Short mmCIF file of C-alpha atoms and ligand atoms in Angstrom, two decimals:
data_model
loop_
_atom_site.label_atom_id
_atom_site.label_comp_id
_atom_site.label_asym_id
_atom_site.label_seq_id
_atom_site.Cartn_x
_atom_site.Cartn_y
_atom_site.Cartn_z
CA MET A 1 0.00 0.00 0.00
CA ARG A 2 1.62 3.26 -1.11
CA THR A 3 1.71 6.50 0.80
CA ASP A 4 2.77 9.99 -0.25
CA MET A 5 5.81 9.80 2.04
CA HIS A 6 6.83 6.38 0.80
CA GLN A 7 10.59 6.27 0.06
CA ASN A 8 11.23 2.64 -0.70
CA PRO A 9 9.43 0.71 -3.46
CA GLN A 10 10.22 -2.66 -1.85
CA TYR A 11 7.47 -1.87 0.69
CA ASP A 12 4.76 -1.65 -1.94
CA HIS A 13 3.59 -5.19 -1.26
CA LEU A 14 3.67 -4.94 2.54
CA LEU A 15 0.96 -3.51 4.76
CA CYS A 16 1.60 0.00 6.05
CA VAL A 17 -0.04 1.39 9.18
CA LYS A 18 -0.12 5.16 9.38
CA ALA A 19 -0.76 7.50 12.32
CA GLN A 20 -0.60 11.21 12.90
CA ALA A 21 0.05 13.26 16.02
CA GLN A 22 0.41 16.92 16.82
CA PRO A 23 3.01 18.48 19.10
CA ASN A 24 1.92 19.86 22.42
CA ILE A 25 3.14 22.92 24.24
CA ALA A 26 3.64 22.75 27.98
CA LEU A 27 2.15 25.66 29.91
CA ILE A 28 3.43 24.16 33.15
CA LYS A 29 6.78 22.76 32.12
CA TYR A 30 8.39 19.37 32.54
CA TRP A 31 12.13 19.80 33.09
CA GLY A 32 14.22 17.16 34.85
CA LYS A 33 13.95 13.40 35.20
CA HIS A 34 13.27 11.42 38.34
CA ASP A 35 14.84 8.43 36.61
CA PRO A 36 16.62 8.82 33.26
CA ALA A 37 16.65 5.03 32.71
CA THR A 38 12.85 4.73 32.73
CA ASN A 39 12.27 8.33 31.61
CA ILE A 40 10.07 9.11 34.60
CA PRO A 41 9.80 12.90 34.90
CA ALA A 42 10.78 14.67 38.10
CA VAL A 43 7.66 16.86 37.95
CA GLY A 44 4.17 16.81 36.51
CA SER A 45 3.22 19.11 33.63
CA LEU A 46 0.23 20.59 31.83
CA SER A 47 -0.03 21.22 28.10
CA ILE A 48 -2.13 22.13 25.10
CA THR A 49 -2.11 19.97 21.98
CA LEU A 50 -1.86 21.86 18.71
CA ASP A 51 -3.76 21.35 15.50
CA SER A 52 -1.84 22.56 12.47
CA LEU A 53 1.65 21.26 13.22
CA ARG A 54 1.76 17.57 12.41
CA THR A 55 3.88 14.42 12.35
CA GLU A 56 2.81 11.57 10.08
CA THR A 57 4.38 8.18 10.61
CA CYS A 58 4.08 5.00 8.58
CA ILE A 59 5.29 1.65 9.82
CA TRP A 60 5.84 -1.52 7.82
CA LEU A 61 6.62 -4.72 9.74
CA ASN A 62 9.14 -6.71 7.75
CA PRO A 63 10.36 -10.12 8.99
CA ASP A 64 13.20 -9.99 6.44
CA LEU A 65 14.83 -6.91 7.99
CA PRO A 66 17.88 -7.58 10.21
CA HIS A 67 17.26 -4.32 12.14
CA ASP A 68 14.77 -1.44 12.27
CA GLU A 69 15.06 1.34 9.71
CA PHE A 70 14.02 4.91 10.48
CA ILE A 71 13.56 7.57 7.80
CA LEU A 72 12.86 11.05 9.17
CA ASN A 73 11.85 13.81 6.75
CA GLY A 74 13.13 11.73 3.83
CA LYS A 75 16.56 10.95 5.32
CA ASN A 76 17.90 7.84 7.00
CA ASP A 77 18.11 8.93 10.67
CA LEU A 78 20.76 6.83 12.40
CA THR A 79 20.89 9.25 15.36
CA GLY A 80 17.20 8.90 16.14
CA LEU A 81 17.08 5.15 15.40
CA PRO A 82 18.21 3.80 18.83
CA ARG A 83 15.39 5.68 20.66
CA VAL A 84 12.84 4.54 18.09
CA SER A 85 14.06 0.92 18.33
CA ARG A 86 13.95 1.03 22.14
CA CYS A 87 10.33 2.18 22.00
CA LEU A 88 9.49 -0.56 19.47
CA ASP A 89 11.30 -3.18 21.60
CA SER A 90 8.88 -2.49 24.50
CA LEU A 91 5.94 -2.97 22.16
CA ARG A 92 7.44 -6.06 20.51
CA ARG A 93 7.85 -7.65 23.96
CA VAL A 94 4.13 -7.11 24.60
CA ALA A 95 3.23 -8.49 21.17
CA GLY A 96 5.60 -11.46 21.56
CA THR A 97 7.48 -10.87 18.33
CA SER A 98 10.95 -9.81 17.27
CA CYS A 99 9.85 -8.67 13.80
CA LYS A 100 11.74 -5.54 12.73
CA ALA A 101 10.14 -2.50 11.15
CA HIS A 102 10.71 0.08 8.46
CA ILE A 103 9.45 3.46 9.69
CA GLU A 104 8.99 6.66 7.72
CA SER A 105 8.10 9.82 9.59
CA LYS A 106 7.58 13.35 8.36
CA ASN A 107 7.02 16.65 10.15
CA ASN A 108 5.38 19.67 8.52
CA PHE A 109 7.39 21.96 10.84
CA PRO A 110 11.08 22.37 11.91
CA THR A 111 12.46 19.27 13.66
CA ALA A 112 14.39 19.37 17.00
CA ALA A 113 14.11 23.16 17.19
CA GLY A 114 11.94 23.60 20.27
CA LEU A 115 8.66 22.76 18.55
CA ALA A 116 8.15 19.44 20.32
CA SER A 117 8.79 17.22 17.31
CA SER A 118 9.79 14.37 19.63
CA ALA A 119 6.39 14.61 21.37
CA SER A 120 4.38 14.24 18.17
CA GLY A 121 6.96 11.79 16.80
CA PHE A 122 6.73 9.26 19.61
CA ALA A 123 2.96 9.67 19.99
CA ALA A 124 2.47 8.88 16.28
CA LEU A 125 4.97 6.02 16.45
CA VAL A 126 3.21 4.32 19.37
CA ILE A 127 -0.24 4.64 17.80
CA ALA A 128 0.99 3.21 14.48
CA ALA A 129 3.17 0.49 16.03
CA THR A 130 0.58 -0.84 18.51
CA LYS A 131 -1.86 -1.23 15.63
CA ALA A 132 0.74 -2.84 13.34
CA LEU A 133 1.73 -5.28 16.10
CA GLY A 134 -1.90 -6.12 16.90
CA ILE A 135 -1.67 -4.94 20.52
CA GLN A 136 -5.03 -4.37 22.22
CA THR A 137 -4.47 -1.15 24.08
CA THR A 138 -5.90 1.98 25.68
CA PRO A 139 -4.92 5.65 25.36
CA ALA A 140 -3.46 5.50 28.89
CA LYS A 141 -1.16 2.63 27.95
CA CYS A 142 -0.17 4.36 24.70
CA ALA A 143 0.62 7.49 26.70
CA ASP A 144 2.90 5.50 28.97
CA TRP A 145 4.77 3.89 26.06
CA ALA A 146 5.07 7.27 24.33
CA ARG A 147 6.41 8.79 27.58
CA GLN A 148 9.18 6.19 27.68
CA GLY A 149 10.24 7.38 24.20
CA SER A 150 10.04 11.08 25.07
CA GLY A 151 8.61 12.54 28.25
CA SER A 152 6.40 15.11 26.58
CA ALA A 153 5.04 12.59 24.02
CA ALA A 154 2.54 11.14 26.49
CA ARG A 155 0.63 14.42 26.39
CA SER A 156 0.27 14.31 22.57
CA ILE A 157 -1.78 11.10 22.82
CA TYR A 158 -4.65 13.36 23.94
CA GLY A 159 -6.13 16.53 22.50
CA GLY A 160 -6.91 19.89 24.10
CA PHE A 161 -5.64 20.54 27.64
CA VAL A 162 -3.72 17.61 29.10
CA GLU A 163 -2.11 16.98 32.47
CA MET A 164 0.65 14.55 33.25
CA SER A 165 0.90 13.87 36.96
CA LEU A 166 3.06 11.73 39.22
CA GLN A 167 1.56 9.45 41.84
CA LYS A 168 3.50 7.59 44.50
CA ARG A 169 2.60 3.91 44.83
CA GLY A 170 4.63 2.31 47.59
CA GLY A 171 8.22 2.99 46.60
CA ASP A 172 7.32 3.47 42.93
CA ILE A 173 6.20 6.47 40.96
CA GLU A 174 3.35 6.07 38.51
CA VAL A 175 2.95 8.59 35.69
CA ILE A 176 -0.66 9.33 34.81
CA THR A 177 -1.57 11.38 31.76
CA LYS A 178 -5.13 12.49 31.21
CA PRO A 179 -7.12 15.09 29.29
CA LEU A 180 -8.55 18.01 31.29
CA LEU A 181 -10.58 19.87 28.67
CA THR A 182 -11.39 19.24 25.02
CA PRO A 183 -10.14 21.66 22.36
CA GLU A 184 -13.76 22.60 21.63
CA ALA A 185 -14.43 23.54 25.26
CA TRP A 186 -12.07 26.53 25.22
CA HIS A 187 -11.15 28.10 21.89
CA LEU A 188 -7.64 29.38 22.34
CA GLU A 189 -5.16 29.88 19.55
CA VAL A 190 -1.39 29.73 19.42
CA VAL A 191 0.91 31.87 17.30
CA VAL A 192 4.38 30.39 17.00
CA ALA A 193 7.09 32.91 16.13
CA VAL A 194 9.88 30.98 14.41
CA THR A 195 13.17 32.75 15.12
CA SER A 196 15.53 30.00 13.91
CA THR A 197 15.11 26.65 12.19
CA ASP A 198 18.48 25.29 13.34
CA ALA A 199 18.42 22.18 15.52
CA LYS A 200 19.13 23.10 19.14
CA PRO A 201 22.75 22.65 20.27
CA VAL A 202 21.87 20.82 23.52
CA SER A 203 19.07 18.23 23.48
CA SER A 204 16.33 18.43 26.08
CA SER A 205 17.44 15.17 27.70
CA GLU A 206 21.02 16.42 28.06
CA GLY A 207 19.87 19.87 29.19
CA MET A 208 17.58 18.39 31.84
CA GLU A 209 20.30 16.17 33.23
CA ARG A 210 22.79 19.03 33.32
CA THR A 211 20.21 21.15 35.12
CA ARG A 212 19.45 18.43 37.65
CA LEU A 213 23.11 17.94 38.44
CA THR A 214 24.31 21.56 38.50
CA SER A 215 21.52 24.14 38.82
CA PRO A 216 21.35 25.59 42.34
CA TYR A 217 17.61 26.20 41.91
CA TYR A 218 16.67 22.62 41.03
CA SER A 219 15.29 21.60 44.43
CA ARG A 220 13.03 24.68 44.60
CA TRP A 221 11.78 23.91 41.10
CA ILE A 222 10.68 20.45 42.23
CA GLU A 223 9.15 21.80 45.45
CA THR A 224 7.04 24.48 43.80
CA GLN A 225 5.73 22.50 40.82
CA ASP A 226 2.66 20.98 42.49
CA GLU A 227 1.35 24.40 43.47
CA ASP A 228 1.82 25.67 39.90
CA LEU A 229 0.00 22.63 38.55
CA GLN A 230 -2.85 23.11 40.99
CA ASP A 231 -3.24 26.77 39.98
CA ALA A 232 -3.09 25.97 36.28
CA ARG A 233 -5.56 23.07 36.56
CA LYS A 234 -8.00 25.39 38.32
CA ALA A 235 -7.53 28.12 35.71
CA VAL A 236 -8.21 25.60 32.92
CA LYS A 237 -11.34 24.26 34.63
CA GLU A 238 -12.61 27.82 35.17
CA LYS A 239 -11.40 28.95 31.72
CA ASP A 240 -9.72 31.86 33.44
CA PHE A 241 -7.40 33.27 30.76
CA GLU A 242 -5.62 35.78 32.96
CA LYS A 243 -4.86 33.27 35.69
CA LEU A 244 -3.65 30.70 33.18
CA GLY A 245 -1.46 33.32 31.48
CA ASN A 246 0.14 34.40 34.74
CA ILE A 247 0.99 30.93 35.94
CA SER A 248 2.15 29.78 32.48
CA GLU A 249 4.55 32.68 31.99
CA GLN A 250 5.90 32.12 35.47
CA SER A 251 6.48 28.41 34.84
CA CYS A 252 8.25 29.20 31.56
CA LEU A 253 10.53 31.81 33.13
CA LYS A 254 11.22 29.54 36.10
CA MET A 255 12.25 26.70 33.79
CA HIS A 256 14.57 28.94 31.79
CA GLY A 257 15.97 30.60 34.95
CA LEU A 258 16.76 27.15 36.28
CA ALA A 259 18.41 26.11 33.00
CA LEU A 260 20.36 29.40 32.73
CA ALA A 261 21.78 28.72 36.18
CA ALA A 262 23.05 25.24 35.22
CA HIS A 263 26.76 24.82 34.56
CA PRO A 264 27.55 25.49 31.76
CA GLY A 265 24.41 27.61 31.52
CA LEU A 266 21.77 26.61 28.98
CA ILE A 267 20.72 29.52 26.78
CA TYR A 268 17.95 28.33 24.46
CA TRP A 269 16.92 31.87 23.46
CA ASN A 270 18.23 34.30 20.86
CA ALA A 271 17.76 38.08 20.62
CA ALA A 272 14.46 37.75 18.70
CA THR A 273 13.10 35.39 21.37
CA ILE A 274 13.50 38.09 23.99
CA GLU A 275 12.12 40.81 21.71
CA CYS A 276 9.01 38.66 21.20
CA LEU A 277 8.53 38.26 24.96
CA HIS A 278 8.63 42.05 25.37
CA ALA A 279 6.21 42.52 22.47
CA ILE A 280 3.74 40.05 24.00
CA ARG A 281 4.04 41.58 27.47
CA ASN A 282 3.46 44.97 25.87
CA MET A 283 0.27 43.78 24.13
CA ASN A 284 -0.95 42.23 27.36
CA ALA A 285 -0.29 45.46 29.26
CA ARG A 286 -2.53 47.21 26.68
CA GLY A 287 -5.36 44.82 27.54
CA TYR A 288 -4.93 42.14 24.86
CA PRO A 289 -5.63 38.58 26.06
CA VAL A 290 -2.26 37.04 25.16
CA PHE A 291 0.60 35.39 27.05
CA PHE A 292 3.86 33.65 26.09
CA THR A 293 5.70 30.44 26.61
CA VAL A 294 9.06 29.20 25.30
CA ASP A 295 10.40 25.64 25.29
CA ALA A 296 13.92 24.25 24.90
CA GLY A 297 14.58 26.27 21.76
CA PRO A 298 14.34 29.84 20.47
CA GLN A 299 10.75 29.81 19.17
CA VAL A 300 8.14 31.85 21.03
CA LYS A 301 4.58 30.64 21.44
CA ALA A 302 1.92 33.29 22.05
CA ILE A 303 -1.35 31.90 23.39
CA CYS A 304 -4.31 34.16 22.74
CA GLU A 305 -8.04 34.42 22.35
CA PRO A 306 -8.98 33.88 18.68
CA GLU A 307 -10.34 37.41 18.16
CA ILE A 308 -6.85 38.90 18.42
CA THR A 309 -4.82 36.24 16.57
CA GLY A 310 -4.35 38.53 13.54
CA GLU A 311 -2.96 41.32 15.70
CA VAL A 312 -0.62 38.93 17.53
CA VAL A 313 0.68 37.66 14.16
CA GLY A 314 1.22 41.26 12.98
CA THR A 315 3.06 42.22 16.17
CA LEU A 316 5.33 39.18 16.16
CA GLU A 317 6.08 39.41 12.44
CA SER A 318 7.26 42.99 12.94
CA VAL A 319 9.87 41.84 15.48
CA SER A 320 13.34 41.85 13.95
CA GLY A 321 14.63 38.28 13.61
CA VAL A 322 11.24 36.59 13.36
CA GLN A 323 11.42 34.45 10.23
CA SER A 324 7.81 33.34 10.07
CA THR A 325 4.76 32.64 12.18
CA ILE A 326 2.58 29.55 12.39
CA VAL A 327 -0.99 29.84 13.66
CA SER A 328 -2.71 26.91 15.27
CA ARG A 329 -5.92 26.15 17.05
CA LEU A 330 -5.93 23.49 19.74
CA GLY A 331 -6.18 20.03 18.25
CA GLN A 332 -7.08 16.40 18.81
CA GLY A 333 -4.92 13.61 20.12
CA ALA A 334 -2.87 11.15 18.12
CA GLN A 335 -4.82 8.85 15.83
CA LEU A 336 -4.62 6.32 13.05
CA VAL A 337 -5.13 7.64 9.54
CA LYS A 338 -5.76 5.85 6.27
CA PRO A 339 -2.60 5.48 4.20
CA SER A 340 -3.01 7.52 1.01
C1 2P0 Y 401 7.82 20.25 28.18
N1 2P0 Y 401 10.11 20.24 27.27
O1 2P0 Y 401 7.16 20.07 29.21
C2 2P0 Y 401 9.28 20.65 28.35
C3 2P0 Y 401 9.43 22.13 28.41
C4 2P0 Y 401 10.88 21.31 26.74
C5 2P0 Y 401 10.67 22.43 27.65
O2 2P0 Y 401 9.51 18.13 27.42
O3 2P0 Y 401 14.19 13.71 27.31
O4 2P0 Y 401 11.73 15.91 24.30
O5 2P0 Y 401 12.62 13.05 25.49
O6 2P0 Y 401 11.83 13.16 27.85
O7 2P0 Y 401 10.03 15.49 26.10
C6 2P0 Y 401 11.16 18.55 25.87
O8 2P0 Y 401 11.70 17.37 26.28
O9 2P0 Y 401 12.45 15.23 26.61
C7 2P0 Y 401 10.20 18.96 26.90
P1 2P0 Y 401 12.77 13.71 26.81
P2 2P0 Y 401 11.37 15.94 25.73
O10 2P0 Y 401 7.31 20.18 27.04
#
C-alpha cells in the first residue's frame, strides 16, 4: 500500500499502518527526570495539543529486515534510530514478536528546534506500532509507552488541555496522563514565532540532566511545581485566561531561569526570542488577552483568544529576527489515519 511519504518501493507489497500526532506545548513545564533510565519525569506538567503542526508516521513490519530502519523527513536517521528501536522493543515484547520494522516519519514543521517534534513523533509512532503489532491497548497505555520514548510525548496522545501527573505507589512512581478539557471547550489559539530553524545545540534530555546535576535552583523547582500545577488546573477548569497566562509565563521563566543557572548555563533563546517576549508583554499590558511560553529552543509561542490572533501575528512578524509565524488552534490527540 503506497503512501505519499513512501521512500522505498520494496514496501509496496507490505501492509503500512499510518498515524498522525500533533506536538503539544507545555504551559506548566516538565524539566528534569526522576529516573533517566525509565524516563520518569521529576515533575508533573500541563499542556495544550496543537492542531496545524503535524507528524505523520508509517510503519511496515518486515520479517526480512535484520534491524529497524528509520527515515525522518526523507533521510535515514541513524541518530534517532536507537530511541525509536527502544520504543518498538517495549511494544514487541508485549506483542511477543521480534519482527523488525521500516518506519517513515515526516514533520510539517522544523524538527528538533523547540517545537516538540519528539512529542508528536513518539505519539504517532506508538499509535501506528501498537496497531501494526496487533496490541489491544488503551490511550493510557499508549501514553505510557510514548512517555518512555520522550517525556512530553505522552501528552500528545490526547487533544486539548492535558495533564501529566506523578503518583507515589509504595516505593514506585506512577505517571498518569489524562485530558482536562477538550479543544472545543475553550477556543484558544497559538501563534508560533519561528526565530531560527536550526536544531538546538543541547538536546532536552542532556539539558535536563545538566540542570538536575548543577543548577542551584533545582530543588526549589521540584518543590514548587505541584502548586503551579494546581493553579493551572484550576484556571483551565474555570477557563480563566488571565490566571492561566500568569501561571504559564511564570512556569516558563522559572524553567529557563533554572536552566540558565546550570553549569555550563543553557541559553535556548536568541535576541528575537527576547524581543518577542517584550512585544507580547506589551500587548498584554494594553489589555490584549495574550501570554507567552518558550520551550527548549528559540521559538516563542503566544497563546491568545482567537479574536486577536491577527494582531498577535502582525506584532510578532514585525519583530526583527522573526522568520515566520505559524498559527494553530488546539487540536485532537494522536490517531490512526488511512494510508493515502
Ligand atoms: C515540556 N520540554 O514540558 C518541556 C518544556 C521542553 C521544555 O519536554 O528527554 O523531548 O525526550 O523526555 O520530552 C522537551 O523534552 O524530553 C520537553 P525527553 P522531551 O514540554
